[in-house]
Coordinates of C-alpha atoms (C1' of nucleotides) in Angstrom, one line a residue:
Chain A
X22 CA 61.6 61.6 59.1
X23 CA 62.2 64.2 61.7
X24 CA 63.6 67.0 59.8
X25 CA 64.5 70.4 61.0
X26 CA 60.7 71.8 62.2
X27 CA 60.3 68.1 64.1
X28 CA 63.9 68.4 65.8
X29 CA 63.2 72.4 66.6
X30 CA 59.5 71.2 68.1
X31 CA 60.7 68.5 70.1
X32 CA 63.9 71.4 71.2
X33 CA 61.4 74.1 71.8
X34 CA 59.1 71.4 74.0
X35 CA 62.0 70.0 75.9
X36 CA 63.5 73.5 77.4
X37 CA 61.2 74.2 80.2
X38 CA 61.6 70.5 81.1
X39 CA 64.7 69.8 81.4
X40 CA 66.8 73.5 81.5
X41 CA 67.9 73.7 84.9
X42 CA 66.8 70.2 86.0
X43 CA 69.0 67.5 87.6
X44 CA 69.6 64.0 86.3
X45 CA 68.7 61.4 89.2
X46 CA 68.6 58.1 87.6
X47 CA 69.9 56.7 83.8
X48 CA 68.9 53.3 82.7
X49 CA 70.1 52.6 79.4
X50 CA 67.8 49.6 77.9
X51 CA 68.9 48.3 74.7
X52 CA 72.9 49.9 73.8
X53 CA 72.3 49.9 70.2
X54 CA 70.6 53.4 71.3
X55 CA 74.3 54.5 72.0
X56 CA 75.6 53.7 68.8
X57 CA 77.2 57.6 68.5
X58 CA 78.4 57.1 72.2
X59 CA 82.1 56.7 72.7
X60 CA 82.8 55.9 76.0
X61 CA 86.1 57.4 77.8
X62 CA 88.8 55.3 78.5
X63 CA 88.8 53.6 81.9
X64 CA 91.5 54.9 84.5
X65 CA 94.0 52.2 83.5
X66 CA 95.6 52.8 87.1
X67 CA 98.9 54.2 85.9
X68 CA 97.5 57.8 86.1
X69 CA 97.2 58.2 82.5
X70 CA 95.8 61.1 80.6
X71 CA 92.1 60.6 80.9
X72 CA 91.5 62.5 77.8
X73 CA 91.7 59.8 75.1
X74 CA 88.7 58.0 73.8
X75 CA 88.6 55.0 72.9
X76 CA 85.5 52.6 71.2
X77 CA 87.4 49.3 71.9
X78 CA 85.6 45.9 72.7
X79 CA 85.1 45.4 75.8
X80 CA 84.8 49.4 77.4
X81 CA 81.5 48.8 79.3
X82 CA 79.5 51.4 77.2
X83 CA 76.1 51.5 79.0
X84 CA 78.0 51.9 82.5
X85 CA 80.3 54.5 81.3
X86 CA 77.0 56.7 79.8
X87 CA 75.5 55.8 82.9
X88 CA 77.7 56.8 85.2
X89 CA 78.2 60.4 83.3
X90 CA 75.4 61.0 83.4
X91 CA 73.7 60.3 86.6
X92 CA 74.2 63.8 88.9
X93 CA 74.9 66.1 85.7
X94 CA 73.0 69.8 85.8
X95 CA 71.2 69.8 82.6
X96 CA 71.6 73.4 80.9
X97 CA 69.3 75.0 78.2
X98 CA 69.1 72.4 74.9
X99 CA 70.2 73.3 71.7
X100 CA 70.1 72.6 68.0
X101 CA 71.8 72.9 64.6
X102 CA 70.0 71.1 61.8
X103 CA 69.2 67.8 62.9
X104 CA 71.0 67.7 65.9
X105 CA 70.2 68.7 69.0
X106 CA 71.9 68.4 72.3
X107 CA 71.4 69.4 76.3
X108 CA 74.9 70.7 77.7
X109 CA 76.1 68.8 81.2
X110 CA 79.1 71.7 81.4
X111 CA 81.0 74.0 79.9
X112 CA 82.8 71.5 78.0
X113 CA 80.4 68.2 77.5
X114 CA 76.6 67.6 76.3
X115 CA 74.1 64.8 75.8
X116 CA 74.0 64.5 72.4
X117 CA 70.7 63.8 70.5
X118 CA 69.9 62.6 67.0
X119 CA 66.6 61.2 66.4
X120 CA 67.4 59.4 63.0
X121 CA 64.2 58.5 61.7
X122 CA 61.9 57.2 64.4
X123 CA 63.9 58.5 67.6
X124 CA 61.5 60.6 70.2
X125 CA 61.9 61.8 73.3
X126 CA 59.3 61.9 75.1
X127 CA 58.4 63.8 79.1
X128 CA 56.3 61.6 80.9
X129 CA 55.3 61.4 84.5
X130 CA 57.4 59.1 86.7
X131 CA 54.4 56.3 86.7
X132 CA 53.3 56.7 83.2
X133 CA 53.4 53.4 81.2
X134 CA 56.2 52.4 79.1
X135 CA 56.4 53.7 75.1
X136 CA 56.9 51.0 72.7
X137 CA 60.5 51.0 71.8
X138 CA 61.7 52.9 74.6
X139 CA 65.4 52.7 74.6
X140 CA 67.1 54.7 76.9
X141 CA 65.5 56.2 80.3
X142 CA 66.5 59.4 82.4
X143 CA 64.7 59.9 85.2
X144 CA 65.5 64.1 86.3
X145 CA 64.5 66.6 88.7
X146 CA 63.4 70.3 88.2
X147 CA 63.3 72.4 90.8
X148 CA 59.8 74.1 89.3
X149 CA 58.6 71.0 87.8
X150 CA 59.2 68.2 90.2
X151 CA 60.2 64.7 88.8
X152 CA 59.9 63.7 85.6
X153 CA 61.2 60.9 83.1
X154 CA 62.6 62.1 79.9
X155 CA 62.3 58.8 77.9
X156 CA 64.2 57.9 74.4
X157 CA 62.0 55.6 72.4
X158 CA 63.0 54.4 68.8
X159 CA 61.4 52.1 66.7
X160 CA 64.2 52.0 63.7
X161 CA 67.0 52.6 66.0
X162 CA 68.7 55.0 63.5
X163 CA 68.8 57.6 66.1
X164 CA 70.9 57.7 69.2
X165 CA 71.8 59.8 72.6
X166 CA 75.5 60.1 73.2
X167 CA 78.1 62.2 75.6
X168 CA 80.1 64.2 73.6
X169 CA 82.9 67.0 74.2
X170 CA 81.9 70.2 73.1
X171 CA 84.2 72.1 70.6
X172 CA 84.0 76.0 69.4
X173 CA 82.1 76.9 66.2
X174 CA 84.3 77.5 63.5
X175 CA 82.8 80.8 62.7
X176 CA 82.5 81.8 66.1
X177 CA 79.2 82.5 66.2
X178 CA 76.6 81.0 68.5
X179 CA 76.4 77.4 67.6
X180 CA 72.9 77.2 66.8
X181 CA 69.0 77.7 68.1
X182 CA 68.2 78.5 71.9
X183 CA 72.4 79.0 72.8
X184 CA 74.0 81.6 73.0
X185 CA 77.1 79.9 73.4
X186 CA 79.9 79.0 70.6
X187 CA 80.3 75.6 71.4
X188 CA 79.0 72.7 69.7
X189 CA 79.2 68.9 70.0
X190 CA 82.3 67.8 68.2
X191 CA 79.8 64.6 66.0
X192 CA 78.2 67.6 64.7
X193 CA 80.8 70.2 64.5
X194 CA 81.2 69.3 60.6
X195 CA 77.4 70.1 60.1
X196 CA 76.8 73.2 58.1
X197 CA 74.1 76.0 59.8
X198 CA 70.8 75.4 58.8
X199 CA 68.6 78.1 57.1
X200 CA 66.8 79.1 59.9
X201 CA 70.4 80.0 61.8
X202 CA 70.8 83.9 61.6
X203 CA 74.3 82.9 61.0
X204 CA 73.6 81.1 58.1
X205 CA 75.7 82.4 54.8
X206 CA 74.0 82.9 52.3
X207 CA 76.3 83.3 50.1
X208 CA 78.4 80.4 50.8
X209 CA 75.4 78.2 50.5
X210 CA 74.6 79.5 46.7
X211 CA 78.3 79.5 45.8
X212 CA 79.0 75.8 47.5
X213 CA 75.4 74.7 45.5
X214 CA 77.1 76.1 42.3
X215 CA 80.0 74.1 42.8
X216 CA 78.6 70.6 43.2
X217 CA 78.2 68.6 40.4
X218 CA 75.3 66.6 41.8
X219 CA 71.8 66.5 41.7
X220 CA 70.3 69.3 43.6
X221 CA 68.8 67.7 45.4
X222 CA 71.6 65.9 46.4
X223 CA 73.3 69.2 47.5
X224 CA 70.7 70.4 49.6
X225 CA 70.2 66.7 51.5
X226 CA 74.4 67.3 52.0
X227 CA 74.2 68.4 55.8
X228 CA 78.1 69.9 55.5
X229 CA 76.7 72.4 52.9
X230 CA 73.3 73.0 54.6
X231 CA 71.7 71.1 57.4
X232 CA 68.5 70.6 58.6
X233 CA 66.5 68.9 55.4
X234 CA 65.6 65.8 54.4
X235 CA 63.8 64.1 52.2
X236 CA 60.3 65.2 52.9
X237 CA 61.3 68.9 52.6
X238 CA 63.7 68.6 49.9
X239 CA 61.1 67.9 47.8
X240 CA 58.6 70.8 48.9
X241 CA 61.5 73.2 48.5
X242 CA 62.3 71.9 45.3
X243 CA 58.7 72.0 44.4
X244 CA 58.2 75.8 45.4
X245 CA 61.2 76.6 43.4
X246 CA 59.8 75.0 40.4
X247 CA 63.0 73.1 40.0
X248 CA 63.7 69.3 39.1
X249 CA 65.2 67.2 41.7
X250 CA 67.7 65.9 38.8
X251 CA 68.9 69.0 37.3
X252 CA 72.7 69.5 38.5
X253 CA 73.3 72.0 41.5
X254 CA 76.0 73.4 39.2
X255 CA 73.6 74.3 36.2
X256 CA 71.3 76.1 38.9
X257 CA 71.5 80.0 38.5
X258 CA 73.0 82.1 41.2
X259 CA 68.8 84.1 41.3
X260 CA 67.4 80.6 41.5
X261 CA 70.0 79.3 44.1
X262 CA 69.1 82.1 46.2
X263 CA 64.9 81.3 45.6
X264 CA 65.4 77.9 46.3
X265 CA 67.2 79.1 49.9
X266 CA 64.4 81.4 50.5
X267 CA 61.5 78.4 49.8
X268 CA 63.6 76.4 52.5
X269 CA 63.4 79.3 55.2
X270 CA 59.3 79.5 54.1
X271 CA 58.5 75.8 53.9
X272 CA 60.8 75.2 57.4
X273 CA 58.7 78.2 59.0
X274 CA 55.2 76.7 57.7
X275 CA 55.6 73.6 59.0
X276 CA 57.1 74.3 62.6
X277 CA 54.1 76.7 62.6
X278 CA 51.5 74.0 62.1
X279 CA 54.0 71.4 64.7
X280 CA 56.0 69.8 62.1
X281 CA 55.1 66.6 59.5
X282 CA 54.0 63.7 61.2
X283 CA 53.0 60.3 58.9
X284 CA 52.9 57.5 60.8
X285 CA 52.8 56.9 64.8
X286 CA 56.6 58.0 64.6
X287 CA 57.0 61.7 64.6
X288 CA 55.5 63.0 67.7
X289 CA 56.7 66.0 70.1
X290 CA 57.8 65.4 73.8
X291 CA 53.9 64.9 74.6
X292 CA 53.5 62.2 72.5
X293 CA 51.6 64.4 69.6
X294 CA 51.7 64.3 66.0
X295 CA 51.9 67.9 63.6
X296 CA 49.9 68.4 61.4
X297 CA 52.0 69.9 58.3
X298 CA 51.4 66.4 56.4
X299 CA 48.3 68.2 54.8
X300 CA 49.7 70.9 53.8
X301 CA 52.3 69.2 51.4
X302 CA 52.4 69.6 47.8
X303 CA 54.7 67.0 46.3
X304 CA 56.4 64.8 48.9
X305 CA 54.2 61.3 48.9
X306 CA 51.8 62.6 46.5
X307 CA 53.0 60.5 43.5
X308 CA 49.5 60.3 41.0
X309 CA 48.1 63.2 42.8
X310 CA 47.3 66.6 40.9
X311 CA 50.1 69.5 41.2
X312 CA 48.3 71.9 43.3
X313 CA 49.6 74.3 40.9
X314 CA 48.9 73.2 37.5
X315 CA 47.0 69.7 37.9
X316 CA 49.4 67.3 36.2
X317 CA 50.0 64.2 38.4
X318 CA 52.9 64.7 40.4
X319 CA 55.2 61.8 39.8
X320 CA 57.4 59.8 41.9
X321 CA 60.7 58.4 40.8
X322 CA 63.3 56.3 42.4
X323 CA 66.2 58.3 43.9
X324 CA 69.7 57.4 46.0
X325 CA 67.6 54.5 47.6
X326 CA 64.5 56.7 48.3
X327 CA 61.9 58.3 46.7
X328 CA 62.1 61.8 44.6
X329 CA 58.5 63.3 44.3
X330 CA 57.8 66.3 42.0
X331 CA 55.6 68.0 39.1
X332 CA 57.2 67.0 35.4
X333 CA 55.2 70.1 34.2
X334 CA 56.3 72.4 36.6
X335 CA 59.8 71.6 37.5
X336 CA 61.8 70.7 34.3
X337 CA 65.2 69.2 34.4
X338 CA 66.5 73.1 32.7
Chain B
dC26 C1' 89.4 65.3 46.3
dA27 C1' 84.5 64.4 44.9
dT28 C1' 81.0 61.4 44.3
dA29 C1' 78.5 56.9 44.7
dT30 C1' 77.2 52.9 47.3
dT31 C1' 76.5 50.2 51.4
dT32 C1' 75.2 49.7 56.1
dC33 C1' 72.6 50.1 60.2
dC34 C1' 67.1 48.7 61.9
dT35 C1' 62.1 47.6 62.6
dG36 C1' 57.4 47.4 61.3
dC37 C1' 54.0 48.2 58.0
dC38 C1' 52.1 47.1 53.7
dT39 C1' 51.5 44.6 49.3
dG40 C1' 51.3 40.6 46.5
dC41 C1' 51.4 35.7 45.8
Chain C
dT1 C1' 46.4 32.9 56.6
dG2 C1' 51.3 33.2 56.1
dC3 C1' 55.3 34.7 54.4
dA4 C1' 58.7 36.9 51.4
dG5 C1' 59.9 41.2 49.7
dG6 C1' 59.7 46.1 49.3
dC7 C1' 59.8 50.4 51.4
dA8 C1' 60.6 54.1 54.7
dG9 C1' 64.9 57.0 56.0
dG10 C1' 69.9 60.0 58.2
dA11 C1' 74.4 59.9 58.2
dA12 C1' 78.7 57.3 58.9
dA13 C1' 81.7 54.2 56.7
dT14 C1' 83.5 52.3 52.7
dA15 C1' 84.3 52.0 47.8
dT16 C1' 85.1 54.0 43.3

DNA sequence: CATATTTCCTGCCTGC
DNA sequence: TGCAGGCAGGAAATAT
């Protein structure tokens, strides 16, 4: 459910925090929270390389992300699409993705435990004081990791709130999300043009454009007055380039108003909701008027989720 | 190579 | 009231 305005909230709401702070403590609770981490492999004795990773059975995962961890400088966090990550140095970061029901959450050092929380860091700032920064995940689709970080192909900054071309290497395939003023345009329409999948499809591909998901997938699509089903290579160039520009408005809109937040599982680093969820139009309105021309917006079955939208409105051509 | 399907996971909700 | 089943969803892995 966290989508590009929920990621950038809980970004924007994490960089006082943590930028500049020390990491004092790590306590890693249940490992399936470190699915994405692969843990270096262990100094065999012989003097070996050091560089090669390795995700054999048997590397002590939880100790090695521990013990990276613990004394590391946190820098200023940073995020392309979905994926956000705090850089440790120059060439490594704590990697972030909160999946669907992944939060990370600031809380005082004696607060009470979140429900689900999964993976504890207890830092230091030296304006703040002591904090914990606390991963909590009911679904456990989300996950922290150490990664290596690797230059951007483009050479560009890698995404919001760096100014540095590095990115982590799990998410150096991930196209630049629409919000990135290094976004291209024109690669996105001419890569949409060239797919011969849904559209919506295309746009949920995070190598062609990152950053939305289901929930805005279908407001964009709904803006655009375009069905979910038509293919992304029957899609004019002039509608291509509306569609992009409804992304950039409906992403703005809802970080604006703190993101979407439907259950108890969205929430910024304090624990809130956002409030965008009443200002949708299509996404989980299925039997509810079009707030444009009053039919009932209908809800279909698609790729194992659901595909909400206005049948008078957005025609398949 | 491009596209489609499966897998991971918990908890809420519905229907019997 | 209990319990099975459906559903929610991102992205990597696997299959076609």
């Amino acid at each position: 459910m966290p989508e590009l305005p929920e990621v950038e909230v809980v970004r924007a709401g994490l960089a006082p925090a943590v930028t500049g702070a020390t990491v004092a403590g790590v306590e890693v609770v249940d490992a399936r929270a470190l699915k994405r981490h692969v843990p270096l492999a262990g100094d065999d004795g012989l003097g070996g390389h050091g560089v090669s990773l390795t995700a054999e059975a048997g590397v002590p995962r939880i100790a090695d992300f521990e013990r990276r961890l613990t004394g590391a400088l946190l820098g200023a966090p940073a995020r392309r699409g979905k994926f956000l990550w705090i850089p440790l140095s120059p060439d490594e970061a704590l990697l972030a993705h909160l999946g669907m029901s992944g939060q990370m959450l600031l809380r005082s050092h004696d607060a009470a435990d979140d429900r689900h929380m999964r993976v504890r860091l207890w830092i230091e700032h030296p304006d703040h004081g002591e904090l914990r920064l606390d991963f909590a995940d009911q679904r456990l689709f989300g996950s922290l990791a150490l990664d290596g970080l690797v230059p951007t192909a483009d050479g560009f900054a890698a995404g919001r709130g760096t100014d540095l071309a590095v990115l982590p290497g799990q998410a150096a395939h991930i196209a630049r999300d629409p919000l990135d003023p290094a976004f291209d345009d024109a690669g996105f329409i001419a890569g949409l043009r060239r797919r011969g999948v849904a559209v919506k499809s295309a746009i949920l591909d995070q190598t062609l454009i990152s950053g939305v998901g289901n929930i805005y997938a279908d407001e964009a699509l709904w803006r655009a007055r375009l069905h979910p089903e038509a293919k992304a290579n029957a899609v004019s160039a002039r509608k291509a380039a509306e569609l992009l520009t409804h992304l950039r408005e409906v992403f703005a809109k809802a970080l604006a108003e703190g993101g979407t937040s439907f259950d108890a599982q969205y929430v910024n680093t304090n624990g809130q909701a956002g409030y965008f969820a009443h200002s949708l139009n299509a996404y989980g309105r299925g039997g509810a008027p079009c707030p444009r021309c009053g039919t009932a917006i209908r809800r279909i079955p698609f790729a194992g989720r659901s595909s909400h939208f206005c049948p008078r409105c957005q025609r398949r051509r």
